Amino acid sequence: MPSRSDITYFGAGPALLPTDVLEEAAGALLNYNATGLGVAEHSHRSALAAGIINQAKADLASCLDIPDDYEILFMQGGGTGQFSTSVYNFAGAWVARKYKEIFGDVQGDPTDHPELLNQLKQAVDDELKIDYLVTGGWSQKASVEGERLLGSKHINIAADARKTNGGKFGIIPDESTWKLSENAALVYFCDNETVDGVEFPTFPKSLEPGPDGKGPIVVADMSSNILTRKIPVRNFSAIFFGAQKNLGMTGITVVVIKKSFLPPTISQPSPTLMRYLGLPVPPIIFQYETAAKNNSLYNTLSIFDVYVAGQVLKKLLRIYPNKVEGQQAVTDKKARLIYDAIEAFPEIYKIIPNKAVRSRMNICFRVTKGDDIDAAEKAFLEEATAQGLTGLKGHRSLGGIRASNYNSVPLEGAEKLATFIRGFATS
């Protein structure tokens, strides 16, 4: 029976957590701060819980240099839940802006002004669009959910990698080919595709704000590469990510959103108006303004999960004085070690995505040693497991091998995997 120290886990998620954080959390689960109760047993309404939330928010803001005009929310439902939540909230924000444009200073019940109301409905029918950049399985699922909620007429697939890559993912289409809407309620992209091993190398030029600070409303899913590199937060209207890759445990989802999309700057339209316009009304727990007004405590939040995330953030800040940039240097070094080992044997291994967009986080490749790929990959996995290198099997939809290079995988673990890759190729 292997011990924890014998294993280097490369699974795509839930991911490895630092052992010292887990040891600290185990004690807190039994007796937090000598209160006689574990952290999971304290009321989420208590000052203790609020303190854990506020400290985690402050440390995340410090790690990522999040500006003061952004809010941090802890929600539930994972990244998949945000496929719906972002549609609900940003479609509502689009309607609120269009309402103000059409109604101006007109006060009172909008039904008292049928001409203006009909003008608004026509604008929604003709102009409301959500743009998706489809570069892998997760962005594809996000676009399907958007269509399910709003209908196909409101969904614009601005780019689809499969159309220029033989029906498969593995590239990011050139920005010159993107067909972005003029005034989209949001432009969604998945910054790192966990299944397909594709990562945006940098923030897309065509989505950058202009000199006046204005630009597209950009929402990104960073579930699998958050806290692994410095990001231009101001280029985004919202960023969301599940905690279970680089931040903590399954159970909480973080949203970093520009405050201009929250009250008092803007509020969601009334349910009555949304129903009249033929648009869905979000569940109250999926309203960003509800979460913001209640410091993420409208419903019972798992304070233990926030606590664990907070401990991970404290460790990152403690180890790297330059915060996420320090982690980025280590992440990039680990990725280079693994990719260099694979590339050294082109007759044995084949990296799946195009080199220009290879993910640093999810390294996807096939083992082509011999005539039987399935047998070769089975042998690779069995021998890797025997050496304590686990979680390397590729996603069921893609097959092959996938090494997930999350923050808690130590440099020594990446070195061990690289050595194994080289040794397997020459055995």
GROMACS .gro file of C-alpha atoms in nm:
model
  427
    1MET     CA    1   0.000   0.000   0.000
    2PRO     CA    2   0.167   0.325  -0.112
    3SER     CA    3   0.188   0.624   0.121
    4ARG     CA    4   0.102   0.977   0.014
    5SER     CA    5   0.471   1.059  -0.028
    6ASP     CA    6   0.510   0.771  -0.276
    7ILE     CA    7   0.258   0.920  -0.522
    8THR     CA    8   0.278   1.206  -0.768
    9TYR     CA    9  -0.075   1.261  -0.892
   10PHE     CA   10  -0.134   1.414  -1.236
   11GLY     CA   11  -0.514   1.383  -1.243
   12ALA     CA   12  -0.715   1.659  -1.410
   13GLY     CA   13  -0.938   1.724  -1.111
   14PRO     CA   14  -1.012   1.711  -0.832
   15ALA     CA   15  -0.642   1.779  -0.818
   16LEU     CA   16  -0.361   1.724  -0.576
   17LEU     CA   17  -0.355   1.949  -0.267
   18PRO     CA   18  -0.042   2.043  -0.070
   19THR     CA   19   0.009   1.794   0.212
   20ASP     CA   20   0.084   2.063   0.469
   21VAL     CA   21  -0.240   2.244   0.380
   22LEU     CA   22  -0.436   1.920   0.425
   23GLU     CA   23  -0.268   1.857   0.761
   24GLU     CA   24  -0.358   2.207   0.877
   25ALA     CA   25  -0.713   2.163   0.750
   26ALA     CA   26  -0.748   1.828   0.928
   27GLY     CA   27  -0.679   1.996   1.259
   28ALA     CA   28  -0.915   2.284   1.178
   29LEU     CA   29  -1.187   2.035   1.091
   30LEU     CA   30  -1.172   1.902   1.447
   31ASN     CA   31  -1.108   2.220   1.645
   32TYR     CA   32  -1.071   2.556   1.476
   33ASN     CA   33  -0.878   2.823   1.665
   34ALA     CA   34  -0.940   2.648   1.999
   35THR     CA   35  -1.316   2.709   1.972
   36GLY     CA   36  -1.402   2.347   2.048
   37LEU     CA   37  -1.579   2.321   1.711
   38GLY     CA   38  -1.445   2.239   1.369
   39VAL     CA   39  -1.445   2.503   1.097
   40ALA     CA   40  -1.719   2.313   0.909
   41GLU     CA   41  -1.943   2.324   1.216
   42HIS     CA   42  -1.942   2.699   1.274
   43SER     CA   43  -2.234   2.896   1.137
   44HIS     CA   44  -2.180   3.051   0.798
   45ARG     CA   45  -2.342   3.361   0.948
   46SER     CA   46  -2.079   3.392   1.221
   47ALA     CA   47  -1.808   3.655   1.243
   48LEU     CA   48  -1.558   3.369   1.221
   49ALA     CA   49  -1.697   3.263   0.882
   50ALA     CA   50  -1.703   3.621   0.755
   51GLY     CA   51  -1.341   3.659   0.858
   52ILE     CA   52  -1.239   3.348   0.662
   53ILE     CA   53  -1.422   3.474   0.352
   54ASN     CA   54  -1.282   3.826   0.374
   55GLN     CA   55  -0.925   3.706   0.427
   56ALA     CA   56  -0.948   3.466   0.133
   57LYS     CA   57  -1.080   3.748  -0.087
   58ALA     CA   58  -0.798   3.977   0.021
   59ASP     CA   59  -0.532   3.713  -0.042
   60LEU     CA   60  -0.673   3.624  -0.384
   61ALA     CA   61  -0.679   3.993  -0.475
   62SER     CA   62  -0.317   4.019  -0.364
   63CYS     CA   63  -0.205   3.711  -0.558
   64LEU     CA   64  -0.363   3.824  -0.884
   65ASP     CA   65  -0.342   4.203  -0.839
   66ILE     CA   66  -0.720   4.232  -0.868
   67PRO     CA   67  -0.816   4.603  -0.883
   68ASP     CA   68  -1.046   4.759  -0.623
   69ASP     CA   69  -1.325   4.805  -0.877
   70TYR     CA   70  -1.372   4.428  -0.901
   71GLU     CA   71  -1.571   4.209  -0.662
   72ILE     CA   72  -1.485   3.854  -0.561
   73LEU     CA   73  -1.772   3.611  -0.511
   74PHE     CA   74  -1.772   3.257  -0.375
   75MET     CA   75  -2.051   3.059  -0.539
   76GLN     CA   76  -2.151   2.698  -0.600
   77GLY     CA   77  -2.225   2.486  -0.906
   78GLY     CA   78  -1.874   2.468  -1.051
   79GLY     CA   79  -1.763   2.608  -1.383
   80THR     CA   80  -2.055   2.430  -1.545
   81GLY     CA   81  -2.292   2.628  -1.326
   82GLN     CA   82  -2.126   2.945  -1.451
   83PHE     CA   83  -2.210   2.852  -1.810
   84SER     CA   84  -2.568   2.931  -1.709
   85THR     CA   85  -2.499   3.202  -1.453
   86SER     CA   86  -2.293   3.417  -1.688
   87VAL     CA   87  -2.566   3.398  -1.953
   88TYR     CA   88  -2.841   3.493  -1.708
   89ASN     CA   89  -2.651   3.788  -1.561
   90PHE     CA   90  -2.486   3.937  -1.868
   91ALA     CA   91  -2.797   3.901  -2.082
   92GLY     CA   92  -2.981   4.082  -1.803
   93ALA     CA   93  -2.713   4.352  -1.793
   94TRP     CA   94  -2.747   4.395  -2.171
   95VAL     CA   95  -3.123   4.440  -2.132
   96ALA     CA   96  -3.070   4.692  -1.851
   97ARG     CA   97  -2.839   4.900  -2.069
   98LYS     CA   98  -3.073   4.880  -2.367
   99TYR     CA   99  -3.368   4.972  -2.143
  100LYS     CA  100  -3.187   5.286  -2.027
  101GLU     CA  101  -3.098   5.372  -2.387
  102ILE     CA  102  -3.461   5.343  -2.503
  103PHE     CA  103  -3.653   5.465  -2.198
  104GLY     CA  104  -3.407   5.735  -2.094
  105ASP     CA  105  -3.545   5.926  -1.795
  106VAL     CA  106  -3.896   5.784  -1.830
  107GLN     CA  107  -4.007   5.661  -1.488
  108GLY     CA  108  -4.275   5.420  -1.368
  109ASP     CA  109  -4.411   5.093  -1.493
  110PRO     CA  110  -4.272   5.014  -1.841
  111THR     CA  111  -4.611   4.870  -1.941
  112ASP     CA  112  -4.743   5.227  -1.925
  113HIS     CA  113  -4.528   5.298  -2.230
  114PRO     CA  114  -4.616   5.024  -2.479
  115GLU     CA  115  -4.437   5.188  -2.773
  116LEU     CA  116  -4.107   5.200  -2.584
  117LEU     CA  117  -4.162   4.851  -2.450
  118ASN     CA  118  -4.221   4.712  -2.797
  119GLN     CA  119  -3.909   4.894  -2.918
  120LEU     CA  120  -3.713   4.723  -2.641
  121LYS     CA  121  -3.853   4.383  -2.731
  122GLN     CA  122  -3.762   4.435  -3.096
  123ALA     CA  123  -3.408   4.531  -2.995
  124VAL     CA  124  -3.377   4.213  -2.789
  125ASP     CA  125  -3.508   4.001  -3.074
  126ASP     CA  126  -3.278   4.159  -3.331
  127GLU     CA  127  -2.962   4.253  -3.143
  128LEU     CA  128  -2.905   4.044  -2.830
  129LYS     CA  129  -2.609   3.813  -2.894
  130ILE     CA  130  -2.370   3.609  -2.687
  131ASP     CA  131  -2.044   3.523  -2.860
  132TYR     CA  132  -1.852   3.200  -2.801
  133LEU     CA  133  -1.500   3.106  -2.902
  134VAL     CA  134  -1.521   2.726  -2.923
  135THR     CA  135  -1.173   2.580  -2.880
  136GLY     CA  136  -1.244   2.257  -2.690
  137GLY     CA  137  -1.494   2.047  -2.502
  138TRP     CA  138  -1.569   2.297  -2.226
  139SER     CA  139  -1.628   2.599  -2.447
  140GLN     CA  140  -1.843   2.380  -2.667
  141LYS     CA  141  -2.053   2.281  -2.363
  142ALA     CA  142  -2.079   2.645  -2.261
  143SER     CA  143  -2.217   2.739  -2.603
  144VAL     CA  144  -2.470   2.456  -2.590
  145GLU     CA  145  -2.592   2.579  -2.253
  146GLY     CA  146  -2.620   2.934  -2.383
  147GLU     CA  147  -2.832   2.812  -2.673
  148ARG     CA  148  -3.046   2.602  -2.439
  149LEU     CA  149  -3.126   2.905  -2.226
  150LEU     CA  150  -3.167   3.176  -2.489
  151GLY     CA  151  -3.231   2.997  -2.818
  152SER     CA  152  -3.008   2.976  -3.121
  153LYS     CA  153  -3.094   3.321  -3.256
  154HIS     CA  154  -2.915   3.483  -2.962
  155ILE     CA  155  -2.600   3.268  -2.988
  156ASN     CA  156  -2.308   3.350  -3.216
  157ILE     CA  157  -2.026   3.098  -3.253
  158ALA     CA  158  -1.760   3.354  -3.336
  159ALA     CA  159  -1.494   3.087  -3.385
  160ASP     CA  160  -1.494   2.706  -3.392
  161ALA     CA  161  -1.158   2.530  -3.397
  162ARG     CA  162  -1.306   2.216  -3.550
  163LYS     CA  163  -1.397   2.392  -3.873
  164THR     CA  164  -1.033   2.448  -3.966
  165ASN     CA  165  -0.881   2.141  -3.800
  166GLY     CA  166  -1.049   1.846  -3.966
  167GLY     CA  167  -1.340   1.833  -3.725
  168LYS     CA  168  -1.116   1.808  -3.419
  169PHE     CA  169  -1.004   2.046  -3.148
  170GLY     CA  170  -0.634   2.118  -3.101
  171ILE     CA  171  -0.592   2.468  -3.242
  172ILE     CA  172  -0.715   2.821  -3.176
  173PRO     CA  173  -0.841   2.978  -3.501
  174ASP     CA  174  -0.654   3.289  -3.614
  175GLU     CA  175  -0.818   3.601  -3.475
  176SER     CA  176  -0.860   3.741  -3.824
  177THR     CA  177  -1.123   3.472  -3.884
  178TRP     CA  178  -1.330   3.544  -3.573
  179LYS     CA  179  -1.678   3.676  -3.644
  180LEU     CA  180  -1.749   3.881  -3.333
  181SER     CA  181  -2.083   4.054  -3.283
  182GLU     CA  182  -2.090   4.431  -3.277
  183ASN     CA  183  -2.243   4.466  -2.930
  184ALA     CA  184  -2.240   4.124  -2.767
  185ALA     CA  185  -2.380   4.082  -2.419
  186LEU     CA  186  -2.058   3.888  -2.356
  187VAL     CA  187  -1.776   3.714  -2.539
  188TYR     CA  188  -1.697   3.383  -2.371
  189PHE     CA  189  -1.378   3.182  -2.399
  190CYS     CA  190  -1.218   2.903  -2.199
  191ASP     CA  191  -0.862   3.012  -2.128
  192ASN     CA  192  -0.740   2.654  -2.086
  193GLU     CA  193  -0.922   2.353  -2.225
  194THR     CA  194  -0.862   2.074  -1.971
  195VAL     CA  195  -0.975   1.791  -2.200
  196ASP     CA  196  -0.806   1.896  -2.522
  197GLY     CA  197  -0.482   2.044  -2.391
  198VAL     CA  198  -0.529   2.384  -2.555
  199GLU     CA  199  -0.444   2.711  -2.381
  200PHE     CA  200  -0.463   3.070  -2.502
  201PRO     CA  201  -0.097   3.184  -2.503
  202THR     CA  202  -0.195   3.544  -2.424
  203PHE     CA  203  -0.507   3.756  -2.401
  204PRO     CA  204  -0.663   3.786  -2.751
  205LYS     CA  205  -0.569   4.113  -2.922
  206SER     CA  206  -0.913   4.153  -3.078
  207LEU     CA  207  -1.074   4.154  -2.733
  208GLU     CA  208  -0.844   4.411  -2.575
  209PRO     CA  209  -1.005   4.737  -2.461
  210GLY     CA  210  -0.925   5.052  -2.653
  211PRO     CA  211  -0.736   5.358  -2.527
  212ASP     CA  212  -1.060   5.482  -2.370
  213GLY     CA  213  -1.087   5.160  -2.168
  214LYS     CA  214  -1.393   5.047  -2.360
  215GLY     CA  215  -1.409   4.717  -2.541
  216PRO     CA  216  -1.594   4.387  -2.561
  217ILE     CA  217  -1.752   4.240  -2.248
  218VAL     CA  218  -1.522   3.943  -2.196
  219VAL     CA  219  -1.597   3.649  -1.967
  220ALA     CA  220  -1.336   3.375  -1.928
  221ASP     CA  221  -1.338   3.033  -1.769
  222MET     CA  222  -1.002   2.989  -1.596
  223SER     CA  223  -1.087   2.681  -1.394
  224SER     CA  224  -0.766   2.497  -1.477
  225ASN     CA  225  -0.503   2.769  -1.516
  226ILE     CA  226  -0.594   3.032  -1.257
  227LEU     CA  227  -0.304   3.118  -1.024
  228THR     CA  228  -0.050   2.983  -1.274
  229ARG     CA  229   0.034   3.306  -1.456
  230LYS     CA  230  -0.018   3.680  -1.435
  231ILE     CA  231  -0.337   3.789  -1.608
  232PRO     CA  232  -0.456   4.132  -1.725
  233VAL     CA  233  -0.761   4.143  -1.498
  234ARG     CA  234  -0.882   4.477  -1.636
  235ASN     CA  235  -0.930   4.320  -1.980
  236PHE     CA  236  -1.208   4.102  -1.836
  237SER     CA  237  -1.558   4.186  -1.725
  238ALA     CA  238  -1.565   3.858  -1.532
  239ILE     CA  239  -1.346   3.557  -1.467
  240PHE     CA  240  -1.473   3.239  -1.310
  241PHE     CA  241  -1.306   2.921  -1.193
  242GLY     CA  242  -1.378   2.611  -0.992
  243ALA     CA  243  -1.149   2.575  -0.693
  244GLN     CA  244  -1.054   2.212  -0.745
  245LYS     CA  245  -0.754   2.254  -0.977
  246ASN     CA  246  -0.515   2.512  -0.831
  247LEU     CA  247  -0.703   2.674  -0.546
  248GLY     CA  248  -0.859   2.414  -0.321
  249MET     CA  249  -1.133   2.156  -0.300
  250THR     CA  250  -1.441   2.076  -0.505
  251GLY     CA  251  -1.739   2.271  -0.374
  252ILE     CA  252  -1.682   2.640  -0.437
  253THR     CA  253  -1.659   2.843  -0.755
  254VAL     CA  254  -1.496   3.184  -0.760
  255VAL     CA  255  -1.620   3.474  -0.971
  256VAL     CA  256  -1.415   3.790  -1.015
  257ILE     CA  257  -1.647   4.051  -1.165
  258LYS     CA  258  -1.623   4.417  -1.247
  259LYS     CA  259  -1.835   4.615  -1.002
  260SER     CA  260  -1.992   4.816  -1.285
  261PHE     CA  261  -2.203   4.504  -1.356
  262LEU     CA  262  -2.340   4.513  -1.001
  263PRO     CA  263  -2.570   4.753  -0.815
  264PRO     CA  264  -2.579   5.045  -0.776
  265THR     CA  265  -2.429   5.091  -1.124
  266ILE     CA  266  -2.660   4.837  -1.283
  267SER     CA  267  -2.931   4.600  -1.159
  268GLN     CA  268  -3.092   4.299  -1.318
  269PRO     CA  269  -3.424   4.376  -1.493
  270SER     CA  270  -3.736   4.267  -1.310
  271PRO     CA  271  -3.860   3.911  -1.364
  272THR     CA  272  -4.178   4.054  -1.516
  273LEU     CA  273  -3.982   4.246  -1.779
  274MET     CA  274  -3.758   3.950  -1.861
  275ARG     CA  275  -4.059   3.723  -1.906
  276TYR     CA  276  -4.223   3.980  -2.134
  277LEU     CA  277  -3.905   3.989  -2.342
  278GLY     CA  278  -3.903   3.609  -2.367
  279LEU     CA  279  -3.579   3.576  -2.169
  280PRO     CA  280  -3.506   3.343  -1.876
  281VAL     CA  281  -3.511   3.459  -1.516
  282PRO     CA  282  -3.211   3.339  -1.314
  283PRO     CA  283  -3.251   3.148  -0.988
  284ILE     CA  284  -3.181   3.397  -0.712
  285ILE     CA  285  -2.869   3.213  -0.594
  286PHE     CA  286  -2.726   3.251  -0.944
  287GLN     CA  287  -2.761   3.628  -0.948
  288TYR     CA  288  -2.427   3.797  -0.907
  289GLU     CA  289  -2.588   4.092  -0.734
  290THR     CA  290  -2.743   3.859  -0.477
  291ALA     CA  291  -2.405   3.704  -0.400
  292ALA     CA  292  -2.236   4.045  -0.386
  293LYS     CA  293  -2.495   4.204  -0.156
  294ASN     CA  294  -2.461   3.914   0.088
  295ASN     CA  295  -2.082   3.870   0.078
  296SER     CA  296  -2.141   3.527  -0.083
  297LEU     CA  297  -2.363   3.421   0.210
  298TYR     CA  298  -2.717   3.439   0.071
  299ASN     CA  299  -2.736   3.062   0.109
  300THR     CA  300  -2.520   2.823   0.315
  301LEU     CA  301  -2.169   2.835   0.177
  302SER     CA  302  -1.910   2.568   0.260
  303ILE     CA  303  -1.682   2.770   0.485
  304PHE     CA  304  -1.445   2.475   0.512
  305ASP     CA  305  -1.385   2.486   0.136
  306VAL     CA  306  -1.318   2.861   0.155
  307TYR     CA  307  -1.083   2.799   0.448
  308VAL     CA  308  -0.881   2.543   0.249
  309ALA     CA  309  -0.861   2.781  -0.048
  310GLY     CA  310  -0.743   3.050   0.189
  311GLN     CA  311  -0.464   2.827   0.319
  312VAL     CA  312  -0.350   2.753  -0.037
  313LEU     CA  313  -0.340   3.128  -0.109
  314LYS     CA  314  -0.144   3.199   0.208
  315LYS     CA  315   0.111   2.935   0.111
  316LEU     CA  316   0.150   3.084  -0.237
  317LEU     CA  317   0.203   3.432  -0.090
  318ARG     CA  318   0.449   3.294   0.164
  319ILE     CA  319   0.660   3.108  -0.093
  320TYR     CA  320   0.656   3.368  -0.371
  321PRO     CA  321   0.716   3.732  -0.272
  322ASN     CA  322   0.634   3.823  -0.633
  323LYS     CA  323   0.304   3.633  -0.595
  324VAL     CA  324   0.160   3.464  -0.903
  325GLU     CA  325   0.460   3.554  -1.117
  326GLY     CA  326   0.674   3.330  -0.898
  327GLN     CA  327   0.432   3.043  -0.944
  328GLN     CA  328   0.426   3.109  -1.318
  329ALA     CA  329   0.802   3.060  -1.343
  330VAL     CA  330   0.776   2.720  -1.173
  331THR     CA  331   0.472   2.618  -1.379
  332ASP     CA  332   0.647   2.705  -1.704
  333LYS     CA  333   0.961   2.517  -1.600
  334LYS     CA  334   0.762   2.203  -1.516
  335ALA     CA  335   0.579   2.218  -1.849
  336ARG     CA  336   0.904   2.259  -2.042
  337LEU     CA  337   1.056   1.957  -1.868
  338ILE     CA  338   0.765   1.734  -1.966
  339TYR     CA  339   0.725   1.864  -2.321
  340ASP     CA  340   1.101   1.842  -2.386
  341ALA     CA  341   1.098   1.476  -2.280
  342ILE     CA  342   0.806   1.399  -2.512
  343GLU     CA  343   0.950   1.592  -2.807
  344ALA     CA  344   1.283   1.412  -2.775
  345PHE     CA  345   1.116   1.095  -2.909
  346PRO     CA  346   0.889   1.191  -3.200
  347GLU     CA  347   0.875   0.830  -3.317
  348ILE     CA  348   0.737   0.723  -2.976
  349TYR     CA  349   0.509   1.008  -2.873
  350LYS     CA  350   0.271   1.243  -3.052
  351ILE     CA  351   0.153   1.562  -2.882
  352ILE     CA  352  -0.214   1.619  -2.963
  353PRO     CA  353  -0.265   1.999  -2.986
  354ASN     CA  354  -0.080   2.236  -3.216
  355LYS     CA  355   0.249   2.359  -3.068
  356ALA     CA  356   0.143   2.724  -3.071
  357VAL     CA  357  -0.144   2.659  -2.828
  358ARG     CA  358  -0.018   2.373  -2.613
  359SER     CA  359  -0.147   2.393  -2.260
  360ARG     CA  360   0.105   2.429  -1.979
  361MET     CA  361  -0.152   2.274  -1.749
  362ASN     CA  362  -0.290   1.968  -1.931
  363ILE     CA  363  -0.025   1.800  -2.143
  364CYS     CA  364  -0.206   1.566  -2.383
  365PHE     CA  365  -0.022   1.313  -2.600
  366ARG     CA  366  -0.040   0.967  -2.753
  367VAL     CA  367   0.206   0.682  -2.716
  368THR     CA  368   0.275   0.544  -3.064
  369LYS     CA  369   0.545   0.294  -2.968
  370GLY     CA  370   0.493  -0.024  -3.170
  371ASP     CA  371   0.200  -0.116  -3.392
  372ASP     CA  372  -0.068  -0.125  -3.120
  373ILE     CA  373  -0.129   0.221  -2.971
  374ASP     CA  374  -0.381   0.094  -2.716
  375ALA     CA  375  -0.137  -0.169  -2.590
  376ALA     CA  376   0.148   0.083  -2.579
  377GLU     CA  377  -0.058   0.331  -2.377
  378LYS     CA  378  -0.176   0.060  -2.141
  379ALA     CA  379   0.185  -0.041  -2.079
  380PHE     CA  380   0.283   0.325  -2.031
  381LEU     CA  381   0.013   0.377  -1.769
  382GLU     CA  382   0.087   0.053  -1.587
  383GLU     CA  383   0.459   0.122  -1.566
  384ALA     CA  384   0.400   0.483  -1.462
  385THR     CA  385   0.165   0.373  -1.184
  386ALA     CA  386   0.425   0.123  -1.063
  387GLN     CA  387   0.662   0.418  -1.021
  388GLY     CA  388   0.405   0.626  -0.832
  389LEU     CA  389   0.307   0.845  -1.129
  390THR     CA  390  -0.072   0.830  -1.129
  391GLY     CA  391  -0.372   1.003  -1.284
  392LEU     CA  392  -0.218   1.005  -1.633
  393LYS     CA  393  -0.500   0.849  -1.833
  394GLY     CA  394  -0.647   1.084  -2.093
  395HIS     CA  395  -1.007   1.201  -2.091
  396ARG     CA  396  -1.252   0.939  -2.215
  397SER     CA  397  -1.351   1.156  -2.512
  398LEU     CA  398  -0.993   1.197  -2.635
  399GLY     CA  399  -0.799   0.899  -2.505
  400GLY     CA  400  -0.423   0.889  -2.483
  401ILE     CA  401  -0.221   1.032  -2.194
  402ARG     CA  402  -0.284   1.354  -2.003
  403ALA     CA  403  -0.045   1.494  -1.743
  404SER     CA  404  -0.210   1.775  -1.550
  405ASN     CA  405   0.058   2.013  -1.431
  406TYR     CA  406  -0.129   2.194  -1.154
  407ASN     CA  407   0.040   2.406  -0.888
  408SER     CA  408   0.054   2.132  -0.626
  409VAL     CA  409   0.253   1.902  -0.853
  410PRO     CA  410   0.609   1.968  -0.728
  411LEU     CA  411   0.901   2.035  -0.957
  412GLU     CA  412   1.043   1.701  -0.846
  413GLY     CA  413   0.724   1.532  -0.966
  414ALA     CA  414   0.760   1.685  -1.312
  415GLU     CA  415   1.124   1.579  -1.321
  416LYS     CA  416   1.027   1.225  -1.225
  417LEU     CA  417   0.765   1.211  -1.500
  418ALA     CA  418   1.008   1.350  -1.759
  419THR     CA  419   1.264   1.086  -1.662
  420PHE     CA  420   1.002   0.813  -1.692
  421ILE     CA  421   0.889   0.938  -2.035
  422ARG     CA  422   1.247   0.921  -2.161
  423GLY     CA  423   1.308   0.582  -2.003
  424PHE     CA  424   0.989   0.427  -2.144
  425ALA     CA  425   1.083   0.545  -2.493
  426THR     CA  426   1.420   0.373  -2.479
  427SER     CA  427   1.319   0.054  -2.300
   0.00000   0.00000   0.00000
